[in-house]
mmCIF file of C-alpha atoms in Angstrom:
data_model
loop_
_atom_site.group_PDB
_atom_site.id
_atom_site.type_symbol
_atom_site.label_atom_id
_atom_site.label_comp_id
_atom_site.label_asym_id
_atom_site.label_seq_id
_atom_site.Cartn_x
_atom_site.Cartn_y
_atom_site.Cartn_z
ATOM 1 C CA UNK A 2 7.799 40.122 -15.897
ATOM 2 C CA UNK A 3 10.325 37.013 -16.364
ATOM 3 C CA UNK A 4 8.770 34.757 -13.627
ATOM 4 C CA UNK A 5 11.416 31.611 -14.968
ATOM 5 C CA UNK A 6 15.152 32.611 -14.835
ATOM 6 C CA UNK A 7 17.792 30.971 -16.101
ATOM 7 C CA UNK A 8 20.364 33.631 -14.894
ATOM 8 C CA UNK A 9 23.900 31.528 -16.817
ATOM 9 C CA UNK A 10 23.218 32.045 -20.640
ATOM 10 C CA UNK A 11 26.059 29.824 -21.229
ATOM 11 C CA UNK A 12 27.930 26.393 -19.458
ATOM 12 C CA UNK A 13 31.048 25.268 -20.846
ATOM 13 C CA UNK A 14 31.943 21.692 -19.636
ATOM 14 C CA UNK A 15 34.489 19.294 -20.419
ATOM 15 C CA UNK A 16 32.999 16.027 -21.692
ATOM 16 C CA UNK A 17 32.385 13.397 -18.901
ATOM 17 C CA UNK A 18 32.152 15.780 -16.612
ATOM 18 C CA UNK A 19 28.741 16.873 -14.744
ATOM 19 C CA UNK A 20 26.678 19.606 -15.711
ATOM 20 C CA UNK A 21 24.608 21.344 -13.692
ATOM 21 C CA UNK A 22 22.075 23.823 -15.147
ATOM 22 C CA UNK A 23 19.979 26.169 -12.646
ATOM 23 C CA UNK A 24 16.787 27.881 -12.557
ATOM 24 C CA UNK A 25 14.655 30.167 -10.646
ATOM 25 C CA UNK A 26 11.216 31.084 -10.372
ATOM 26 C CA UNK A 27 9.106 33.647 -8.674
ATOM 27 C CA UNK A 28 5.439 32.316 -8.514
ATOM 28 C CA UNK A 29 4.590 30.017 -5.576
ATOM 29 C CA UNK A 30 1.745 28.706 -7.764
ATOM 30 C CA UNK A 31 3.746 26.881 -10.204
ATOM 31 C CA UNK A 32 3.510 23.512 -9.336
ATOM 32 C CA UNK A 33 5.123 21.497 -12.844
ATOM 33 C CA UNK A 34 8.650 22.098 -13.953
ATOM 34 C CA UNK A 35 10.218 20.964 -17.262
ATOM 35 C CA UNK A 36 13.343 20.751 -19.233
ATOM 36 C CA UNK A 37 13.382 21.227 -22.697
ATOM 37 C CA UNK A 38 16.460 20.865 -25.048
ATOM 38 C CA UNK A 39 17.100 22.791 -28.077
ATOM 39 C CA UNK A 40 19.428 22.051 -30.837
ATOM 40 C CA UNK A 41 19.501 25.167 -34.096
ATOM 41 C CA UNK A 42 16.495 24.795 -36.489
ATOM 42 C CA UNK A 43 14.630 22.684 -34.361
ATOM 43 C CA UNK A 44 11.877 22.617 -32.024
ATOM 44 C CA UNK A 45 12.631 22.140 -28.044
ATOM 45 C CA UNK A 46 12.463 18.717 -27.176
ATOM 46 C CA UNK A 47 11.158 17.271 -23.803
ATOM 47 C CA UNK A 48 13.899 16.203 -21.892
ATOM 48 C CA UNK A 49 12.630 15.610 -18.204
ATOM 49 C CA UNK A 50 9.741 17.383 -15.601
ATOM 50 C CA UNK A 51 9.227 17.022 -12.008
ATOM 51 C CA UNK A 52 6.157 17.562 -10.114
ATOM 52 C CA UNK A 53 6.357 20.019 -7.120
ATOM 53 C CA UNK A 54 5.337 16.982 -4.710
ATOM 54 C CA UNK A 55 8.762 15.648 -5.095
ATOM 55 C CA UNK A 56 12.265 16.903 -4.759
ATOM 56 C CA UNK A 57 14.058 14.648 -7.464
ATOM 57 C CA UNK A 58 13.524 12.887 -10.655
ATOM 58 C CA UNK A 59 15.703 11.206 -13.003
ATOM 59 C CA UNK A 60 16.068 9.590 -15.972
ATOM 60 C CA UNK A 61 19.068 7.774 -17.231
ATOM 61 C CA UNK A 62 22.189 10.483 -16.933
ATOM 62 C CA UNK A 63 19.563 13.687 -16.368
ATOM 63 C CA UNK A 64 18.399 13.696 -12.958
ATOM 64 C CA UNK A 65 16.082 17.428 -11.526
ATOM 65 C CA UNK A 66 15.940 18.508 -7.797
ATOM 66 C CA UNK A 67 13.563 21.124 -7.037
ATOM 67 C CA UNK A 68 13.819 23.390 -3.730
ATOM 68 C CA UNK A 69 10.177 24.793 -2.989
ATOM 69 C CA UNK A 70 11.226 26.630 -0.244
ATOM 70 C CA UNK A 71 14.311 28.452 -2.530
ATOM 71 C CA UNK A 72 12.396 28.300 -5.730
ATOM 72 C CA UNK A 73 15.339 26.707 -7.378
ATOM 73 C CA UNK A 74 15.189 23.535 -9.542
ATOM 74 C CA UNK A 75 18.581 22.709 -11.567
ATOM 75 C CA UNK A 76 19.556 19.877 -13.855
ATOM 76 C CA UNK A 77 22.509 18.009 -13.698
ATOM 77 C CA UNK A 78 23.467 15.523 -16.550
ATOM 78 C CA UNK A 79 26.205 12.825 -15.309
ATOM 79 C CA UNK A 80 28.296 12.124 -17.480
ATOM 80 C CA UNK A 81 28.117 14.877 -20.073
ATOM 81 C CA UNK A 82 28.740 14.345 -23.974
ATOM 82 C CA UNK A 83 28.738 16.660 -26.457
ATOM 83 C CA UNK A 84 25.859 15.591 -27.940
ATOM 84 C CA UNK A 85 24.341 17.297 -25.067
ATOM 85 C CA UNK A 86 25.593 20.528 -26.662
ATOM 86 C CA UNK A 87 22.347 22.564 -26.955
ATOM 87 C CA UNK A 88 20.376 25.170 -25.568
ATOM 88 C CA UNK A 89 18.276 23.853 -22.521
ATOM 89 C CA UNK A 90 15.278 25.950 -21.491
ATOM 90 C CA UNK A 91 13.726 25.753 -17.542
ATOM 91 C CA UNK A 92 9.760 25.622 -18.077
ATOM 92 C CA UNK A 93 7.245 26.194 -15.280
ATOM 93 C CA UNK A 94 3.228 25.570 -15.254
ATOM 94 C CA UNK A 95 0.746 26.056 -12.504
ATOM 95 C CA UNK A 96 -2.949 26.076 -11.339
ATOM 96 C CA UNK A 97 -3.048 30.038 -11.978
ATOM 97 C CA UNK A 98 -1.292 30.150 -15.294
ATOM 98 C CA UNK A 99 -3.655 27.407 -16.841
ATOM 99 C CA UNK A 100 -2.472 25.767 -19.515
ATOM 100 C CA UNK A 101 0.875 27.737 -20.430
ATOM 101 C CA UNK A 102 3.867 27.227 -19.812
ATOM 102 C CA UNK A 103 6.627 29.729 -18.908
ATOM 103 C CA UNK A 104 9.772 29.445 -20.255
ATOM 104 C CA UNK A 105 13.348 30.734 -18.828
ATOM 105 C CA UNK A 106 15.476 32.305 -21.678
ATOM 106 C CA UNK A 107 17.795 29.481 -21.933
ATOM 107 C CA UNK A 108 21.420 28.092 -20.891
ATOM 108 C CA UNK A 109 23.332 27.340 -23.793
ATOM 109 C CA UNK A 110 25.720 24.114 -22.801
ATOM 110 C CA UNK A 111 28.534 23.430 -24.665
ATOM 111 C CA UNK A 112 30.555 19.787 -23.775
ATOM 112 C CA UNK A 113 34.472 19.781 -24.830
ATOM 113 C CA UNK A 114 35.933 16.501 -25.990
ATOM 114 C CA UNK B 6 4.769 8.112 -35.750
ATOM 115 C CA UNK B 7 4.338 11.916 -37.422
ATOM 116 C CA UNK B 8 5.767 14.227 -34.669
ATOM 117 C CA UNK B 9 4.151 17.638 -34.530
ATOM 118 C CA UNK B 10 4.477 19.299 -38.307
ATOM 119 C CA UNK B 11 4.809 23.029 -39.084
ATOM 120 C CA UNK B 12 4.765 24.918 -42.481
ATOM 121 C CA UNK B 13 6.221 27.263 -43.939
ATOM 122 C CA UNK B 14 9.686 27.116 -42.425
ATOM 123 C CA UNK B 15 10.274 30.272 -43.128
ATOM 124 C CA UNK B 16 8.075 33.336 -44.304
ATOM 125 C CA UNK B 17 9.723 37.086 -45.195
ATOM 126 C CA UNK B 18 6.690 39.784 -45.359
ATOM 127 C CA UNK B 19 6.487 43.438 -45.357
ATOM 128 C CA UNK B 20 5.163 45.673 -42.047
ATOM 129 C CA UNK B 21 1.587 46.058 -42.404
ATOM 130 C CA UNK B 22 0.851 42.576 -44.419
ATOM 131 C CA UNK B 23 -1.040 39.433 -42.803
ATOM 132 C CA UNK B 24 0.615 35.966 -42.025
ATOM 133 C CA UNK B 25 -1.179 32.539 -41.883
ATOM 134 C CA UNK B 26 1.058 29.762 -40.023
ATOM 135 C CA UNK B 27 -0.114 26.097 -40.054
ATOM 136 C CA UNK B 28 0.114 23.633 -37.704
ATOM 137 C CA UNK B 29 -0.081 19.546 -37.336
ATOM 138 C CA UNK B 30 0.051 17.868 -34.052
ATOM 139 C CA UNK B 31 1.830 14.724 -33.094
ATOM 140 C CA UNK B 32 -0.911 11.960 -33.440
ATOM 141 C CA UNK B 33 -3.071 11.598 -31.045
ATOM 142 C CA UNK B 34 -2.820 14.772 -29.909
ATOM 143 C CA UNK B 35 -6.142 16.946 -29.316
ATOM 144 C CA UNK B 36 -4.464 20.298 -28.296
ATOM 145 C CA UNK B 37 -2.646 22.950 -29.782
ATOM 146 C CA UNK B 38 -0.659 25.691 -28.352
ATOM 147 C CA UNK B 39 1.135 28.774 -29.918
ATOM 148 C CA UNK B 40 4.614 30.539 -28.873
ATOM 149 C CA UNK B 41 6.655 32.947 -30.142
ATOM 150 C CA UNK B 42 10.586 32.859 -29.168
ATOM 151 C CA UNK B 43 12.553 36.383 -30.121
ATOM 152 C CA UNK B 44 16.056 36.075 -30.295
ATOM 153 C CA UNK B 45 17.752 35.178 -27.318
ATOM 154 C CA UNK B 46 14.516 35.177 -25.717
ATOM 155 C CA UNK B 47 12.280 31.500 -23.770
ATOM 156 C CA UNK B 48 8.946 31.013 -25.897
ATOM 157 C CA UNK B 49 6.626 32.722 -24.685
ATOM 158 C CA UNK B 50 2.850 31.679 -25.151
ATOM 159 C CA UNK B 51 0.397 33.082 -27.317
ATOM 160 C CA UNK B 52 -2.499 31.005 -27.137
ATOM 161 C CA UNK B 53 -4.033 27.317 -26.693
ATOM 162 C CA UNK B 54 -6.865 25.731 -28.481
ATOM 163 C CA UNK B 55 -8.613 22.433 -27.531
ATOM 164 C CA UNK B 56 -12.367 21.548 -29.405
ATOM 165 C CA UNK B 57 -12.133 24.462 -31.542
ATOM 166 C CA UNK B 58 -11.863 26.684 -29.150
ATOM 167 C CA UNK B 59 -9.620 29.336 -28.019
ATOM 168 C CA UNK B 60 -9.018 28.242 -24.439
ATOM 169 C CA UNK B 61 -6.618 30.447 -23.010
ATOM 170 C CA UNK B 62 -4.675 33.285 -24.373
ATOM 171 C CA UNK B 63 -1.884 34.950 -23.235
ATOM 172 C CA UNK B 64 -0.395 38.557 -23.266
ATOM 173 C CA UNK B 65 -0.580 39.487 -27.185
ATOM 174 C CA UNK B 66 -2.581 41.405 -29.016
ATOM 175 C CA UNK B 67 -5.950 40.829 -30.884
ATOM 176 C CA UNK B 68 -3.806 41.103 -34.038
ATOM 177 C CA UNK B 69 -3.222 37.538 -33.183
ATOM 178 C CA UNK B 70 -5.495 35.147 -33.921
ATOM 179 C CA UNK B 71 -6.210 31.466 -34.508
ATOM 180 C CA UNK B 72 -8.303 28.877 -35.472
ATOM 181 C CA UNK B 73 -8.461 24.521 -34.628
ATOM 182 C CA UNK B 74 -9.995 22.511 -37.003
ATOM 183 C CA UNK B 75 -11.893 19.177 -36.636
ATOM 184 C CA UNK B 76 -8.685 17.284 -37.601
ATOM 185 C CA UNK B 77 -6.998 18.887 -34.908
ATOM 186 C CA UNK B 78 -4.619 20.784 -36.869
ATOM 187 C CA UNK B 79 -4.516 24.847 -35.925
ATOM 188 C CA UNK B 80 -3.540 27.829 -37.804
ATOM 189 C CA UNK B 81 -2.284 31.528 -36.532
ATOM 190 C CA UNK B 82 -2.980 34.318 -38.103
ATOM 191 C CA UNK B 83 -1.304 37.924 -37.697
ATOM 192 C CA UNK B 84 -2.535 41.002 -38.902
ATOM 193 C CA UNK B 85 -0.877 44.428 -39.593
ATOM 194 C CA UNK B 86 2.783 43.043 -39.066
ATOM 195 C CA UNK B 87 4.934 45.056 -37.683
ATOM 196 C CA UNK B 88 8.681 44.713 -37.293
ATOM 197 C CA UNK B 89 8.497 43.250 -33.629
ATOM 198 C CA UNK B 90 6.536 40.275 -34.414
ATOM 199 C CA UNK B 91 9.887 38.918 -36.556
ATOM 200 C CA UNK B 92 10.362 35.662 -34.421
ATOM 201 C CA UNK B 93 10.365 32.051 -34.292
ATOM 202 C CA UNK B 94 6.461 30.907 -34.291
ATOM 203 C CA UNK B 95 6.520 27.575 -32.541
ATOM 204 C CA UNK B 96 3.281 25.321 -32.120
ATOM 205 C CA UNK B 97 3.107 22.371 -29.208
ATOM 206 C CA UNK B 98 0.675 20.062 -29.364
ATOM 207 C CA UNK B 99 -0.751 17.624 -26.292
ATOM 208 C CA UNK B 100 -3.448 15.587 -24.987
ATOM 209 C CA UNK B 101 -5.912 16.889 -22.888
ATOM 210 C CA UNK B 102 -6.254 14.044 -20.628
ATOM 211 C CA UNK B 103 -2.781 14.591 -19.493
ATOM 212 C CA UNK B 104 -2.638 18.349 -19.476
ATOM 213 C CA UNK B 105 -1.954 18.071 -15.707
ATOM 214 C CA UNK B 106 1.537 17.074 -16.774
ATOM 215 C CA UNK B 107 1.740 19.550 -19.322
ATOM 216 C CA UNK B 108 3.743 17.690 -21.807
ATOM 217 C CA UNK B 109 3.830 20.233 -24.818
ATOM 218 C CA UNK B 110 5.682 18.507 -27.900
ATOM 219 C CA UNK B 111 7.036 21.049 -30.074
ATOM 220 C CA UNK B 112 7.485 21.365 -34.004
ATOM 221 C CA UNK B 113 10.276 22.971 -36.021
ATOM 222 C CA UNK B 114 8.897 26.575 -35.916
ATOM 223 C CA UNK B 115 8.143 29.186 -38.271
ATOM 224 C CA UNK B 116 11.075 31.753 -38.754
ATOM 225 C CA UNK B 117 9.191 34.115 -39.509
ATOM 226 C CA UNK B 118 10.831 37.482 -40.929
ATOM 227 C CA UNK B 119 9.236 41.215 -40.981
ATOM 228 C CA UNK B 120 10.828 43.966 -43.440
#
């Protein structure tokens, strides 16, 4: 069972513009959340991660909020480029899934000039 | 500053053969972890290995199977291929000390191709 959702495969969004990725997950346990970016023929690449003992994190134009209570974290980059064009995966980790993590199936952004 | 390193970078073999995938973490690094992504599909974890050891595994089958060596590096091995394990193979490596955080760097992958 698909306990990470990413529920929009795909964002369209004009370029300096904010996008705002979502995701949804189903085990209380998880505890660690993390964005990965993907571009083709490449490995995902750590964008940002947020620990479950805070509600926000950012880092230069990607900022995270997570809602425990809704089981919702989402990702919002301000202002968007389209170098940001990529496929961004939602990644969860917890005390009861060890050392795994467990990935959503991916948004795939794409940023219009 | 190698990042994590993965060879081949692509393999085509026929049902019923074996693979071997290879695997170099990021310097540094003391932990290995395996996922395969289908298409359209998150990564979804196979196994991790830390001291040579198989430390957690998840849902796949026993034709999967892998090895860490002293330098770190890891291989994964699949037996009796069928046409369901075509995927991407991707390895993550990280340091134990921080596994709390979790920060898995990934490699390239292994497109990996089943006739």
């Amino acid at each position: 069972d698909q306990q990470v959702k990413q529920n929009s495969p795909s964002l369209s969004v004009q370029e300096g513009r904010i996008s705002i990725l979502n995701c949804d997950y189903t085990n209380s346990m998880f505890d660690y959340f993390l964005w990965y970016k993907k571009y083709p023929a490449e490995g995902p690449t750590f964008l940002i991660s947020i620990s479950s003992i805070k509600d926000k994190n950012e880092d230069g134009r990607f900022t995270v909020f997570l809602n425990k209570s809704a089981k919702h974290l989402s990702l919002h980059i301000v202002p968007s480029q389209p170098g940001d064009s990529a496929v961004y995966f939602c990644a969860a980790s917890g005390e009861n899934s060890g050392y795994a993590l467990n990935f959503g199936k991916g948004t795939s952004l794409l940023v219009t000039p | 500053d190698a990042g994590v390193t993965q060879s081949p970078t692509h393999l085509i073999k026929t049902r019923g053969q074996q693979v071997t995938l290879r695997c170099s973490p990021k310097s540094g690094h003391d932990t290995v972890s395996w996922y395969q992504q289908a298409l359209g599909q998150g990564p979804q974890f196979i196994f991790q290995y830390y001291e040579e050891e198989e430390r957690q595994r998840g849902n796949f089958p026993d034709r999967f199977s892998g090895h860490q060596f002293p330098n770190y590096s890891s291989e994964l091995n699949v037996n009796a291929l069928l046409l369901g394990d075509s995927a991407l193979y991707l390895c993550a490596s990280s340091l134990a000390s921080t596994l709390g955080w979790n920060e898995q760097f990934f490699g390239p992958g292994t497109r990996l191709t089943v006739l």
